Coordinates of C-alpha atoms in Angstrom, one line a residue:
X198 CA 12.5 -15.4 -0.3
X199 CA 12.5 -15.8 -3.8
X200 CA 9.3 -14.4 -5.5
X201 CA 7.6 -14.6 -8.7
X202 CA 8.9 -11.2 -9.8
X203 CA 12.2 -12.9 -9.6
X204 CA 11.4 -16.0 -11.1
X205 CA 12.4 -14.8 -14.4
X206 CA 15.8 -14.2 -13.1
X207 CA 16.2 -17.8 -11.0
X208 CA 16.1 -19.3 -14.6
X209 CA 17.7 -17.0 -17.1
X210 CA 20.6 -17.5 -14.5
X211 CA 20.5 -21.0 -14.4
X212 CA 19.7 -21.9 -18.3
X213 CA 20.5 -20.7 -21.7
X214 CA 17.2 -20.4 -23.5
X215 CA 13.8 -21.2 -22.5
X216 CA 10.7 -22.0 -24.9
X217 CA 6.9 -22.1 -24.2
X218 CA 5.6 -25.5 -25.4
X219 CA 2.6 -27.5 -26.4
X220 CA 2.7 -31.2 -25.6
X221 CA -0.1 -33.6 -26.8
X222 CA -1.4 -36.2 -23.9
X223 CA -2.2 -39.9 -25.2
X224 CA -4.1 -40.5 -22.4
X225 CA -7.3 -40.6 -24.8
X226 CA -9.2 -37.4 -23.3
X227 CA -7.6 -34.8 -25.7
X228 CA -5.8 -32.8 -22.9
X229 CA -2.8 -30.8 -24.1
X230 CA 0.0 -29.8 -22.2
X231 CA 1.6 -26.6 -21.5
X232 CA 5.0 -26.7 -20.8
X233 CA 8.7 -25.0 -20.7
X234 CA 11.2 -26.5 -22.0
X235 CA 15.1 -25.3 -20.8
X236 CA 18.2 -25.6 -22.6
X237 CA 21.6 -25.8 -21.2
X238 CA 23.9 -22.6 -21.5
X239 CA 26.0 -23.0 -25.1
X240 CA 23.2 -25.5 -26.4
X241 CA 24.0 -27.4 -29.7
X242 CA 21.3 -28.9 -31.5
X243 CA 23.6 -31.4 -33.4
X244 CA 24.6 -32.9 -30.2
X245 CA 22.1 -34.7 -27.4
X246 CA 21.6 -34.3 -24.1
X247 CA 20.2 -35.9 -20.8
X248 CA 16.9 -34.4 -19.9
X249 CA 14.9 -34.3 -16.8
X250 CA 10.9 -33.9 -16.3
X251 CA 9.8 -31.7 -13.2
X252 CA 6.7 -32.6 -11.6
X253 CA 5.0 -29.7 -10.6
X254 CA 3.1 -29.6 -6.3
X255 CA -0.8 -30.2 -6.2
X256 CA -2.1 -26.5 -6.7
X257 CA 1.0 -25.3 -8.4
X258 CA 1.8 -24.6 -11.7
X259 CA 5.7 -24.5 -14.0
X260 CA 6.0 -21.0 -13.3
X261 CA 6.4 -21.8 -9.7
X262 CA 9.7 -24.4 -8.0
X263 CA 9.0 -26.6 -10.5
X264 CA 10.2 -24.0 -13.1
X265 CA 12.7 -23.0 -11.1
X266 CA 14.1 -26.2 -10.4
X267 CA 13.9 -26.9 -14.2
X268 CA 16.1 -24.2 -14.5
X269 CA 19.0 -25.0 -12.1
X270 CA 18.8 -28.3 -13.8
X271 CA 19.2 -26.7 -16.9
X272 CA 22.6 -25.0 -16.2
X273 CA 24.0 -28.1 -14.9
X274 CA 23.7 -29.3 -18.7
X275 CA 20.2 -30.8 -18.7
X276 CA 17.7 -30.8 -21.1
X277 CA 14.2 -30.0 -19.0
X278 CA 10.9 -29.4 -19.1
X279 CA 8.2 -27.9 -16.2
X280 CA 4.9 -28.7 -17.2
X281 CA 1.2 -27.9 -16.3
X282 CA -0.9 -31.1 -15.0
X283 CA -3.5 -31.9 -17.1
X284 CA -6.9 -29.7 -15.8
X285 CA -4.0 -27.1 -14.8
X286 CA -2.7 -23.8 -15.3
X287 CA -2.3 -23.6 -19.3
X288 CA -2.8 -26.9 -20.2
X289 CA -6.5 -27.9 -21.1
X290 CA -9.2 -30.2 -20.3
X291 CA -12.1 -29.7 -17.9
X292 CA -13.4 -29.6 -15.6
X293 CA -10.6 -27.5 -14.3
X294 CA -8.5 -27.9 -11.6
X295 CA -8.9 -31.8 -11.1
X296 CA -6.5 -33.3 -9.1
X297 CA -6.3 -37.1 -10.2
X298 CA -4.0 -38.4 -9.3
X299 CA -3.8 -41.2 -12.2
X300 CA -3.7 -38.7 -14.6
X301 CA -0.7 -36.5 -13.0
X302 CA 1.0 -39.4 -13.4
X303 CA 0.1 -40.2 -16.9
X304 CA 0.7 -36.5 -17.6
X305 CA 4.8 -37.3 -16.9
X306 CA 5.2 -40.1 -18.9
X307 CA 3.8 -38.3 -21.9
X308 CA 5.9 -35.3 -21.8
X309 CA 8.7 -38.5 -21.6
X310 CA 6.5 -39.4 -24.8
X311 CA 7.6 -35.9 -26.2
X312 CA 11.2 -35.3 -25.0
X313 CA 11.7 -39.4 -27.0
X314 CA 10.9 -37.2 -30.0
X315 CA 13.6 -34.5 -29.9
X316 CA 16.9 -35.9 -31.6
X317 CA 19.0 -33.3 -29.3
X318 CA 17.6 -35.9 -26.3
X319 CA 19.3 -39.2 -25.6
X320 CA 16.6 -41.3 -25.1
X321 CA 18.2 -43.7 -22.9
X322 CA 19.2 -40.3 -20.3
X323 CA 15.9 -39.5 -19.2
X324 CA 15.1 -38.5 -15.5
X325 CA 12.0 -37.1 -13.9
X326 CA 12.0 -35.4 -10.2
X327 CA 8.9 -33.6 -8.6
X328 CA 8.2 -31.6 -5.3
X329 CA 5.5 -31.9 -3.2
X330 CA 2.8 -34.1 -4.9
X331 CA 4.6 -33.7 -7.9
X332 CA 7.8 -36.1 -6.1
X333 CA 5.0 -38.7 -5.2
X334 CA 4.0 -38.5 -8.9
X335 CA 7.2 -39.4 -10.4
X336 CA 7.6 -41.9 -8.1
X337 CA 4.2 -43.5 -9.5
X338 CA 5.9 -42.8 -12.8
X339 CA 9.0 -44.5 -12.5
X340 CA 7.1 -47.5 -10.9
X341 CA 4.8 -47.6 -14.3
X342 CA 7.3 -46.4 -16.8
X343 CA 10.8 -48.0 -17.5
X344 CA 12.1 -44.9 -19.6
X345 CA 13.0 -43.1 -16.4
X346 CA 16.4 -44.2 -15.7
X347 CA 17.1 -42.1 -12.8
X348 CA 14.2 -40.5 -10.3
X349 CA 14.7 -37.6 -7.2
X350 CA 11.9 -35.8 -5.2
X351 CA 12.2 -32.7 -2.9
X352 CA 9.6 -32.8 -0.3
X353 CA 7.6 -35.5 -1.3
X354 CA 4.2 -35.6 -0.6
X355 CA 2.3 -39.1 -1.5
X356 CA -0.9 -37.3 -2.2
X357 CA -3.3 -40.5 -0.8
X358 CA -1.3 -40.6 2.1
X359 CA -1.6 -37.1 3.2
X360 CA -5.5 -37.0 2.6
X361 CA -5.8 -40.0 4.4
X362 CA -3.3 -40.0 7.4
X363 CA -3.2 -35.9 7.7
X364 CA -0.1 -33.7 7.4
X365 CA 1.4 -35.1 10.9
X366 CA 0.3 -38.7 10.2
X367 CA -1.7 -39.0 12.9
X368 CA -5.1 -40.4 10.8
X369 CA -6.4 -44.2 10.5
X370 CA -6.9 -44.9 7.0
X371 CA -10.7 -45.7 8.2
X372 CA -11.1 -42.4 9.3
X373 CA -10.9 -41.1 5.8
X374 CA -13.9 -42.5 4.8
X375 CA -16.1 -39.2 5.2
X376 CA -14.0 -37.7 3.1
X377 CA -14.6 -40.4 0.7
X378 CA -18.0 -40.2 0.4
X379 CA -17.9 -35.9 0.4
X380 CA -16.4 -36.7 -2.9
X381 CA -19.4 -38.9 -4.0
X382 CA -21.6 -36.8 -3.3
X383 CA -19.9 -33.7 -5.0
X384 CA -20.0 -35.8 -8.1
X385 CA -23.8 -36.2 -7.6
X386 CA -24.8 -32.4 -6.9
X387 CA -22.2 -31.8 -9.9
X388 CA -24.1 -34.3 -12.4
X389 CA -27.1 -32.6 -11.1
X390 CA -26.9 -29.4 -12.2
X391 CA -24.5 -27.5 -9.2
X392 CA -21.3 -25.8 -9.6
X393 CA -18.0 -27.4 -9.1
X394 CA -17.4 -28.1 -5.5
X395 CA -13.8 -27.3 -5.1
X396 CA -11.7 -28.3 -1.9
X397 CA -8.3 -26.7 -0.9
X398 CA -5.1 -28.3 -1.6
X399 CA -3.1 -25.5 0.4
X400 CA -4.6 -22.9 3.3
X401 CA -6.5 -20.3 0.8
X402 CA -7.0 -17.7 4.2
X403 CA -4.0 -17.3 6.9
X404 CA -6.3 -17.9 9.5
X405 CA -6.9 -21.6 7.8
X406 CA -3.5 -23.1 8.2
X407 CA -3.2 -25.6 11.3
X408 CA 0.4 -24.8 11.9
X409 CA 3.1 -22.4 11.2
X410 CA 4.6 -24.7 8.3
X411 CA 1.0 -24.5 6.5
X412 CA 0.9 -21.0 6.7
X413 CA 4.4 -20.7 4.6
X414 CA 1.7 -22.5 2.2
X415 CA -0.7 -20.0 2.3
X416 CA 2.0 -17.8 2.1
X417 CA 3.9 -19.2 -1.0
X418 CA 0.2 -19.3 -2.7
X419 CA -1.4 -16.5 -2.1
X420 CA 1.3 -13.5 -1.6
X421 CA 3.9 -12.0 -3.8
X422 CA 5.9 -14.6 -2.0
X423 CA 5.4 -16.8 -5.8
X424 CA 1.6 -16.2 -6.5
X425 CA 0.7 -17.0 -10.4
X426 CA -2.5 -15.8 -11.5
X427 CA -2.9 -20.0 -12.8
X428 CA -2.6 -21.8 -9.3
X429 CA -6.0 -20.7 -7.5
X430 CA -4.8 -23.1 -5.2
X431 CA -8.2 -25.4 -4.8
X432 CA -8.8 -28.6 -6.7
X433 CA -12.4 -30.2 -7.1
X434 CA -13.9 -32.3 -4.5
X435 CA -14.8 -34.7 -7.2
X436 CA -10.9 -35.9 -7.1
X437 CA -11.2 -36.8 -3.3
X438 CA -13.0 -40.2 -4.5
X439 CA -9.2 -41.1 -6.4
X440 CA -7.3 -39.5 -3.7
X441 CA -7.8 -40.8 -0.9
X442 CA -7.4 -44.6 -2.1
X443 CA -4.3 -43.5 -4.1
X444 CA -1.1 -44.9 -2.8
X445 CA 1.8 -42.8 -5.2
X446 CA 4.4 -45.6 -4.2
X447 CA 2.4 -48.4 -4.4
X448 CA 4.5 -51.7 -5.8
X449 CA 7.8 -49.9 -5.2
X450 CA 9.3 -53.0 -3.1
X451 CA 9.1 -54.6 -6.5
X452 CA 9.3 -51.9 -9.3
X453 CA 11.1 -48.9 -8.1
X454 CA 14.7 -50.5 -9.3
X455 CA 15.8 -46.9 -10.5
X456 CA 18.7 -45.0 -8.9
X457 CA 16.5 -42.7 -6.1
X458 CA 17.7 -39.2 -4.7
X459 CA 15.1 -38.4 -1.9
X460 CA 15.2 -35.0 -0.8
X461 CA 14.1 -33.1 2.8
X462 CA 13.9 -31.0 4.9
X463 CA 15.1 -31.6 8.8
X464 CA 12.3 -29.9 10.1
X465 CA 9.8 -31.0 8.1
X466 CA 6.1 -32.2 8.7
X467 CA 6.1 -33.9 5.5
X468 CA 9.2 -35.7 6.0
X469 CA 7.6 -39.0 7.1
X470 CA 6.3 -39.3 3.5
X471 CA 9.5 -39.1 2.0
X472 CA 11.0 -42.0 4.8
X473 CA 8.2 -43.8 3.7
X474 CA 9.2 -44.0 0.1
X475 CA 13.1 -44.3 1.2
X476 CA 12.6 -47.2 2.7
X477 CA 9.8 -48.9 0.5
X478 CA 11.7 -48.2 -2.8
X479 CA 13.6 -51.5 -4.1
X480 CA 16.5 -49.2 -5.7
X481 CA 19.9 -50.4 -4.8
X482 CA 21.2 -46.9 -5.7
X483 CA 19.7 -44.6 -3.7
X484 CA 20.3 -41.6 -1.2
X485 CA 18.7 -39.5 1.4
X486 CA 19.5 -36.2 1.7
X487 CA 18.4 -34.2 4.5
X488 CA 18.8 -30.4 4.3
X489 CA 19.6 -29.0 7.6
X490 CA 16.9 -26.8 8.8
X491 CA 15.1 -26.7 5.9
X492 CA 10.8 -27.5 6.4
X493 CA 8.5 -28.3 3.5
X494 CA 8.0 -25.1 1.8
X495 CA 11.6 -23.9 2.3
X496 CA 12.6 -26.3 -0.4
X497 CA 10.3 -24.7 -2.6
X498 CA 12.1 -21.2 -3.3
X499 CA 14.2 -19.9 -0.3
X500 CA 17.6 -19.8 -2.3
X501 CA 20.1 -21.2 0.1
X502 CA 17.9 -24.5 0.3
X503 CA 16.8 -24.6 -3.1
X504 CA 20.7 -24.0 -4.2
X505 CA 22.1 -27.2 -1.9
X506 CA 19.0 -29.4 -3.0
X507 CA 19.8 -28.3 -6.7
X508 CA 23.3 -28.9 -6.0
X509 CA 22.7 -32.5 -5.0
X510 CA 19.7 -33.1 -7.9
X511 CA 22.8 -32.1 -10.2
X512 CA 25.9 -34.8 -8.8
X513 CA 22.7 -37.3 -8.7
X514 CA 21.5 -36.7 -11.8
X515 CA 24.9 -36.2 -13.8
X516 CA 26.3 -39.6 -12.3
X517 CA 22.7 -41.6 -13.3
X518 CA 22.1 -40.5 -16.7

């Protein structure tokens, strides 16, 4: 398994250099991002480049895949940049660790907003991918936002659906109301005077996780597996009230036109989600690829996985942009 003690390695392997960055977020609530931004190996600054966003999972931060993914881009000759959500990890705003999922979104297109400032980035090769949450994000980007010319997830997660339907998919939309209205009534006790009311986004205990493929969540988390002192893991209950009504792929029959890479595992209890988008997205170019064995979480760091699905995100990405 690769672990965050060996993160440093997965990318200075993979890319050139690597800077810590500070993006500004239009979105009108003075959030600023943190980010990392990788250059390809032998990077000229008098030339330009494709570059590719990376969505980070709900509860994780860039230091985790999404870094690492960003890296692998990077030494197939991308531009990238893993970024902290807004509320998240090193980027501001409060209070923290809110999970909307509006705002994740928005949060992509202004780091696009950056990269269209850099003149060592073509603006007209721009790509975004995400795992997890994160891939259900840049879908809802790439609906919304016409600068994305090329889009991939690796085990996408539409965050509404999951919240709503459960990890196997076996929830009526109706039956999500409770939840629902435990969000309302966090926001009351909150406006009132209480602490935040927080809600896990992965198992924070072992003994929490429904199934063996949860636990690897717990796992990835919460041991030396990839632990960062940023992802807590939790979000606030507040954001249930836009979760579970959120619907990351909503309009893509009509507006999802970019070329699509979907990324999965075989085994994966998450997989459903990612069909879902395969199938909904209008795209005329696009491809499923199904790692072999693979479940949700071994997409995330377990290097013979991530190397095939990085492999692939390269060709796609390369031939798109």
């Amino acid at each position: 398994m690769t672990t965050s003690a060996s993160y440093a390695g997965a990318i200075s392997r993979n890319s050139n250099v690597m800077n810590k960055i500070s993006i500004n977020n239009a979105n009108g609530a003075g959030i600023t991002l943190s980010a990392i931004i990788n250059f390809p190996p032998n990077f000229d600054a008098s030339r330009t480049y494709p570059a590719i966003v990376v969505a980070h999972p709900g509860g994780g931060v860039k230091e985790q895949t999404a870094g690492l993914y960003a890296g692998k881009l990077a030494g197939q000759g991308f531009v990238s940049i893993a970024f902290d959500a807004s509320y998240q990890g090193e980027s501001t705003g409060e209070p923290r660790q809110l999970e909307n999922p509006y705002v994740r979104t928005e949060d992509i297109s202004a780091v696009i907003d950056y990269l269209t400032t850099l003149p060592y980035v073509d603006k007209q090769r721009i790509g975004a991918m995400g795992i997890c949450a994160g891939g259900g994000y840049t879908a809802n980007a790439a609906i919304n936002d016409r600068r994305i010319k090329a889009m991939a997830t690796v085990s996408a997660v539409n965050i509404g659906q999951m919240f709503r339907n459960g990890w196997d998919n076996n929830i009526k939309d109706a039956d999500a109301t409770p939840a629902l209205q435990g969000g309302s009534e966090a926001r009351t006790a909150e406006a009132n005077g209480a602490d935040i009311v927080q809600i896990p986004l992965a198992p924070l205990r072992q003994e929490d996780a429904p199934n063996k493929e949860l636990e690897e969540a717990w796992e990835y988390y919460h041991t030396p597996r990839c632990m960062y002192s940023t992802a807590p893991g939790y979000a606030t209950a507040r954001s249930l009230n836009q979760i579970i009504t959120y619907d990351a792929y909503h309009k893509a029959e009509a507006f999802l036109t970019q070329p699509l890479l979907v990324i999965a595992g075989s085994v994966a209890g998450s997989k459903w989600m990612s069909d879902d988008l395969f199938a909904r997205a209008a795209s005329q170019n696009k491809r499923f690829h199904v790692i072999d064995g693979a479940n949700h979480m071994s997409l995330y760091d377990v290097p013979n996985y991530v190397d095939e699905a990085s492999s692939e995100l390269g060709t796609f990405f390369q031939a798109n942009l």
